[in-house]
């Protein structure tokens, strides 16, 4: 809207002027169909040898990635570039590459990786059974990630992989399970089961996370959410699925803010329906929206995540080659179409994938724990992007190239 | 005939001596974080011994030191002898000072008169950089004990230029071949071959093409060892596109606020790349601010690009056919008076490290205005203005002014951007896939941990990977095939013995005499060997005494043995001769009584070497263990010895006999 242009017909050569008109038309067309001009403070684009479905912080400046091909894979710990993290003298810092600080080899795919806070230890699952693998990420003296042990899952023959959540404080303990009746808390050092969730439901899990040191949330693929406390054997609180539709799959994320009022849960379905509810009252009315997604999400790839430091912001990926950021404050009680606040299209635009018939999709993304608008995202073509986005509502100044 | 298999291991002893006394971790930590991407810091100097030849690869200078430590320590090579006597040749991979900076020191000050090889562009550009650096060190910093301009010239006279893919015979046995390495104009990898053994040295290389250079490429030459740089081996590089986008963003921001942008560049390489980039951007964004390049730059660059157009990438080559490299629509020649013009502008000027000339003049003029910007697209050596401002220094003492004079206040924005083109982990893997080496050797400037990469290479390619530290020697055992000539007669005789037809892929045992003479090996029949060496044929006869208890007379004992053998060795000729001997084929048996005890009989067995005694002795309870171990000595036919163990049925005694 509001675009005006003049067309100079005085060109000496008629053919030339016709040609330039065509080019101009194409440019104009793309301008109109872009809802916003999204801008970045920083954008770094990397190409891994193999795509990763795992992005997990091991510290404020390093992140773990791992391959998911059927046979052999690598687990890498990457250090973020100094230029991105530098606050002072950023312009004098030319270092913009990832450094592989540690690496190791696995025999199978890595579908899930959880870092145990305060340690150099990580736990993985291959997505084929509910068994877990335990890894030593290596220290100063070695750059090799070594497998140190394993934890037997409740059912070894299950075809579904486990979800893993690390207990935030206390000795290394992980909560894990492939379906809601499997969920158990295991101590890493002894392999002892400290807690089991008491339920008969066999619903497969889509997410598992601690919301405090003892209370955890287990989201099921059918949209129901369980909240339980590992200190008691009391039955968990159950919140039923927001919709009764059978074919959709739901993913869940809880915001773990310091105030009880900020503890909210978002559920996103494979059809793009999003529901926000209060963790203290999951059954109560919350706000909702229909997200601007094109394709129905695939079962294992959709990821929804609350921004750790920005209020009300969520990020969604896995529906296509983009990562979207929405402001849930704008949502109402009735599901209306929501427009993303920001959209990272880089993976789809600059895809390295040679086969055009399979479009690139985002496999995972993660917010930086402290830097408000810095995210990492990975895609099926092996690309990993680190981006610091600019809020379009707050932006000023000139457009960038 | 005795058979023995011939096995030989010759070692290609490769000693690797990155020859600097100390590694550069100290320098890096003191400069961090500004030199994080401080590419080209450190040095390279490697000594390879292969098939008896000594080759030095690169002769770099350490940019972090101001004393003798910046040069390689040649006492590692030889304590008192001359370098020329020890080294067969020196090869320089490219013109960066960390790869060629110590060249005049080595050839003119330490003394080396042997051949020095480098590519044509390196030969042209290397002396310019050496002279630049000499000026900074001697003229600006006032250092003595450094090489002179004349030494640079004399040194360059010893250089023999290399063409890509051209095999150069250094001497009768040593040959070298250069391959394209990307990285910078003229950068090369070298394949060094002596006999059937070979080594590839990469120097610095880049596996992804950029705007003006192509990607490194090499034959599937399967060297015994691939020596690769590994500066960026633990790195996953940010995309070129993001680097360029940031560069354009910075230039654009400065232009938008009415500032002037200075880009100090070296005449070649990145300058062309950045010009192409800005030209496209100006066109796309319809920008009006002028872009200038200093005139010296164009002439020099055009000159070199005309000379070395084949070293750039396809696109540049095509463009160059159509128009002059610097015929840009938006980029015009600079005049020194333009620096004072009002309004925004972008200027490319030499030299790249702001140590003299036009770039320094413009810098001084513009430094006071915070709207302006200087973009440093590469590494700067210590002691230059470029190095100082990259370290965050904001007040500069300018020379030519009195001591304690006013300091130059640097208010303009300083941007450091790295456009260096090195292979990262992925690039190293790509090169290994291309060259298929039997062993991998990573040379690293810093003491970085690369156990994971080593494991990855060893797993993926099933080869050994080595990472020697400074001054450490790595020895790699090779298993070369040693050609041996065989006489036709011998071959025919072998064929006559039957068996499968010879198959080049399957080993086969041959019987013959191996003669090593004057560095050649041949296998001939023993008769021919005797003839050739003028030796007489000797008959070997083996004897053995066996004691046994038997109360009969000597003649009766012999008869009993005769009857026994007759019964067990059916089908063999066994004779009892009247002179008191029993002969089995050619084995002679005699009996005599012991002097002390007439009941103790001593059996004398005797046989010639030719007799196939084994089945005979086995059947007659005479069990032999025949061992052959021919030591190989030049010009000597191997000698044999046989040890036999005999056992009689009614005697538990063993006795060993040896050839008399």
Short mmCIF file of N, CA and C in Angstrom, two decimals, chain A residues 40-41 43-49 74 76 78 82 89 91-92 94-100 103-105 140-144 350 398-401, chain B residues 33-34 36-37 232 234-239 241-243 245-246 249 252 256 281 389-390 392 414-418 426 449-452 455-456 459:
data_model
loop_
_atom_site.label_atom_id
_atom_site.label_comp_id
_atom_site.label_asym_id
_atom_site.label_seq_id
_atom_site.Cartn_x
_atom_site.Cartn_y
_atom_site.Cartn_z
N UNK A 40 17.05 -8.20 11.38
CA UNK A 40 17.89 -8.90 12.35
C UNK A 40 18.96 -7.97 12.89
N UNK A 41 19.28 -8.12 14.15
CA UNK A 41 20.44 -7.43 14.70
C UNK A 41 21.69 -8.25 14.35
N UNK A 43 22.77 -12.16 12.38
CA UNK A 43 22.33 -13.39 11.72
C UNK A 43 23.57 -14.16 11.28
N UNK A 44 23.70 -15.36 11.76
CA UNK A 44 24.82 -16.21 11.37
C UNK A 44 24.25 -17.52 10.82
N UNK A 45 24.81 -17.95 9.71
CA UNK A 45 24.29 -19.14 9.03
C UNK A 45 25.39 -20.20 8.95
N UNK A 46 25.12 -21.38 9.48
CA UNK A 46 26.12 -22.44 9.48
C UNK A 46 25.56 -23.66 8.78
N UNK A 47 26.46 -24.48 8.29
CA UNK A 47 26.06 -25.72 7.64
C UNK A 47 26.74 -26.88 8.36
N UNK A 48 25.93 -27.72 9.00
CA UNK A 48 26.49 -28.92 9.63
C UNK A 48 26.59 -30.01 8.57
N UNK A 49 27.44 -31.00 8.83
CA UNK A 49 27.56 -32.11 7.88
C UNK A 49 26.27 -32.92 7.84
N UNK A 74 27.11 -38.23 15.11
CA UNK A 74 28.03 -37.48 15.97
C UNK A 74 27.23 -36.63 16.94
N UNK A 76 27.97 -33.15 18.90
CA UNK A 76 28.94 -32.06 18.93
C UNK A 76 28.53 -31.03 19.96
N UNK A 78 29.10 -27.15 20.47
CA UNK A 78 29.58 -26.01 19.70
C UNK A 78 29.63 -24.76 20.58
N UNK A 82 32.29 -15.35 19.29
CA UNK A 82 32.53 -14.22 20.18
C UNK A 82 31.78 -12.97 19.72
N UNK A 89 32.90 -3.60 22.26
CA UNK A 89 33.86 -3.81 21.18
C UNK A 89 33.41 -4.86 20.17
N UNK A 91 32.35 -4.49 17.30
CA UNK A 91 32.82 -4.21 15.95
C UNK A 91 34.28 -4.62 15.75
N UNK A 92 35.03 -4.75 16.85
CA UNK A 92 36.44 -5.12 16.72
C UNK A 92 36.62 -6.63 16.75
N UNK A 94 36.14 -10.05 15.03
CA UNK A 94 35.85 -10.62 13.71
C UNK A 94 35.42 -12.08 13.80
N UNK A 95 35.50 -12.62 15.01
CA UNK A 95 35.24 -14.05 15.19
C UNK A 95 33.75 -14.34 15.10
N UNK A 96 33.32 -14.97 14.03
CA UNK A 96 31.90 -15.25 13.85
C UNK A 96 31.63 -16.72 13.52
N UNK A 97 32.59 -17.58 13.79
CA UNK A 97 32.42 -19.00 13.50
C UNK A 97 32.08 -19.79 14.76
N UNK A 98 31.41 -20.91 14.56
CA UNK A 98 31.22 -21.88 15.63
C UNK A 98 32.54 -22.60 15.85
N UNK A 99 32.86 -22.90 17.11
CA UNK A 99 34.02 -23.76 17.39
C UNK A 99 33.49 -25.08 17.94
N UNK A 100 33.99 -26.18 17.39
CA UNK A 100 33.61 -27.48 17.93
C UNK A 100 34.48 -27.70 19.16
N UNK A 103 33.39 -33.37 20.86
CA UNK A 103 32.63 -34.19 19.92
C UNK A 103 32.73 -35.66 20.29
N UNK A 104 31.72 -36.42 19.88
CA UNK A 104 31.73 -37.86 20.15
C UNK A 104 30.91 -38.60 19.12
N UNK A 105 30.96 -39.93 19.18
CA UNK A 105 30.26 -40.75 18.18
C UNK A 105 29.19 -41.61 18.85
N UNK A 140 38.26 -29.80 30.22
CA UNK A 140 39.34 -28.99 29.67
C UNK A 140 40.40 -29.87 29.00
N UNK A 141 40.61 -31.04 29.59
CA UNK A 141 41.75 -31.85 29.17
C UNK A 141 41.46 -32.69 27.92
N UNK A 142 40.18 -32.87 27.59
CA UNK A 142 39.86 -33.71 26.44
C UNK A 142 38.75 -33.06 25.63
N UNK A 143 38.78 -33.28 24.31
CA UNK A 143 37.70 -32.73 23.48
C UNK A 143 36.78 -33.85 22.99
N UNK A 144 36.83 -34.99 23.66
CA UNK A 144 36.03 -36.13 23.23
C UNK A 144 34.85 -36.36 24.17
N UNK A 350 17.39 -20.10 2.02
CA UNK A 350 18.76 -20.41 1.62
C UNK A 350 19.07 -21.88 1.79
N UNK A 398 16.59 2.85 9.08
CA UNK A 398 16.54 2.54 7.66
C UNK A 398 16.38 1.05 7.42
N UNK A 399 15.83 0.68 6.28
CA UNK A 399 15.77 -0.74 5.95
C UNK A 399 17.17 -1.28 5.67
N UNK A 400 17.37 -2.54 5.95
CA UNK A 400 18.70 -3.12 5.74
C UNK A 400 18.68 -4.00 4.49
N UNK A 401 19.85 -4.25 3.96
CA UNK A 401 19.93 -5.09 2.76
C UNK A 401 19.42 -6.49 3.03
N UNK B 33 39.97 -10.53 22.55
CA UNK B 33 39.25 -11.26 21.52
C UNK B 33 39.39 -10.67 20.13
N UNK B 34 40.12 -9.61 20.01
CA UNK B 34 40.11 -8.90 18.73
C UNK B 34 40.76 -9.70 17.60
N UNK B 36 40.54 -12.94 17.38
CA UNK B 36 39.94 -14.27 17.39
C UNK B 36 39.99 -14.92 16.04
N UNK B 37 39.64 -14.16 15.02
CA UNK B 37 39.73 -14.69 13.67
C UNK B 37 41.06 -14.27 13.08
N UNK B 232 41.63 -24.04 11.07
CA UNK B 232 40.19 -23.93 11.27
C UNK B 232 39.54 -25.31 11.41
N UNK B 234 38.69 -27.09 13.88
CA UNK B 234 37.62 -27.28 14.86
C UNK B 234 36.53 -26.23 14.67
N UNK B 235 36.48 -25.67 13.47
CA UNK B 235 35.57 -24.55 13.21
C UNK B 235 34.45 -24.96 12.28
N UNK B 236 33.25 -24.44 12.54
CA UNK B 236 32.18 -24.52 11.54
C UNK B 236 31.95 -23.08 11.11
N UNK B 237 32.25 -22.78 9.87
CA UNK B 237 32.31 -21.40 9.43
C UNK B 237 30.93 -20.79 9.19
N UNK B 238 30.83 -19.51 9.56
CA UNK B 238 29.64 -18.74 9.25
C UNK B 238 29.60 -18.58 7.73
N UNK B 239 28.41 -18.50 7.18
CA UNK B 239 28.31 -18.45 5.72
C UNK B 239 28.89 -17.15 5.17
N UNK B 241 27.69 -15.47 2.91
CA UNK B 241 26.58 -14.54 2.70
C UNK B 241 26.38 -13.63 3.90
N UNK B 242 26.47 -14.20 5.10
CA UNK B 242 26.27 -13.40 6.30
C UNK B 242 27.42 -12.42 6.49
N UNK B 243 28.63 -12.87 6.18
CA UNK B 243 29.79 -11.98 6.25
C UNK B 243 29.57 -10.78 5.34
N UNK B 245 26.77 -9.70 4.05
CA UNK B 245 25.61 -8.91 4.45
C UNK B 245 26.02 -7.92 5.54
N UNK B 246 26.82 -8.37 6.51
CA UNK B 246 27.26 -7.49 7.59
C UNK B 246 28.16 -6.38 7.07
N UNK B 249 25.95 -3.89 5.36
CA UNK B 249 25.13 -3.21 6.36
C UNK B 249 25.94 -2.09 7.01
N UNK B 252 26.58 0.72 4.53
CA UNK B 252 25.33 1.42 4.28
C UNK B 252 24.95 2.33 5.44
N UNK B 256 24.50 6.31 5.13
CA UNK B 256 23.18 6.88 5.45
C UNK B 256 23.29 8.06 6.41
N UNK B 281 25.69 -4.05 -4.86
CA UNK B 281 24.81 -3.50 -3.83
C UNK B 281 24.34 -2.08 -4.21
N UNK B 389 44.63 0.12 16.19
CA UNK B 389 43.20 0.45 16.31
C UNK B 389 42.35 -0.81 16.46
N UNK B 390 42.84 -1.93 15.93
CA UNK B 390 42.09 -3.18 16.11
C UNK B 390 42.16 -3.67 17.55
N UNK B 392 41.79 -1.65 19.94
CA UNK B 392 40.94 -0.74 20.69
C UNK B 392 41.63 0.55 21.10
N UNK B 414 35.57 1.82 14.15
CA UNK B 414 36.51 0.83 13.62
C UNK B 414 35.80 -0.52 13.53
N UNK B 415 35.82 -1.11 12.36
CA UNK B 415 35.18 -2.41 12.16
C UNK B 415 36.22 -3.42 11.69
N UNK B 416 36.21 -4.58 12.32
CA UNK B 416 37.14 -5.63 11.91
C UNK B 416 36.32 -6.76 11.29
N UNK B 417 36.63 -7.10 10.06
CA UNK B 417 35.90 -8.18 9.40
C UNK B 417 36.88 -9.15 8.79
N UNK B 418 36.61 -10.41 8.98
CA UNK B 418 37.52 -11.41 8.45
C UNK B 418 36.93 -12.01 7.18
N UNK B 426 34.92 -29.56 7.68
CA UNK B 426 34.26 -30.18 6.53
C UNK B 426 35.19 -30.17 5.32
N UNK B 449 43.14 -28.93 21.08
CA UNK B 449 42.83 -30.35 21.21
C UNK B 449 42.03 -30.79 20.00
N UNK B 450 42.50 -31.80 19.33
CA UNK B 450 41.80 -32.26 18.14
C UNK B 450 41.63 -33.78 18.16
N UNK B 451 41.50 -34.34 19.36
CA UNK B 451 41.33 -35.79 19.48
C UNK B 451 40.06 -36.26 18.76
N UNK B 452 39.03 -35.43 18.84
CA UNK B 452 37.76 -35.81 18.21
C UNK B 452 37.91 -35.88 16.70
N UNK B 455 39.85 -38.90 15.73
CA UNK B 455 38.98 -40.07 15.80
C UNK B 455 38.04 -40.14 14.61
N UNK B 456 37.54 -38.99 14.23
CA UNK B 456 36.59 -38.92 13.11
C UNK B 456 37.26 -39.32 11.80
N UNK B 459 38.04 -43.08 11.90
CA UNK B 459 36.84 -43.90 11.74
C UNK B 459 36.33 -43.87 10.30
#
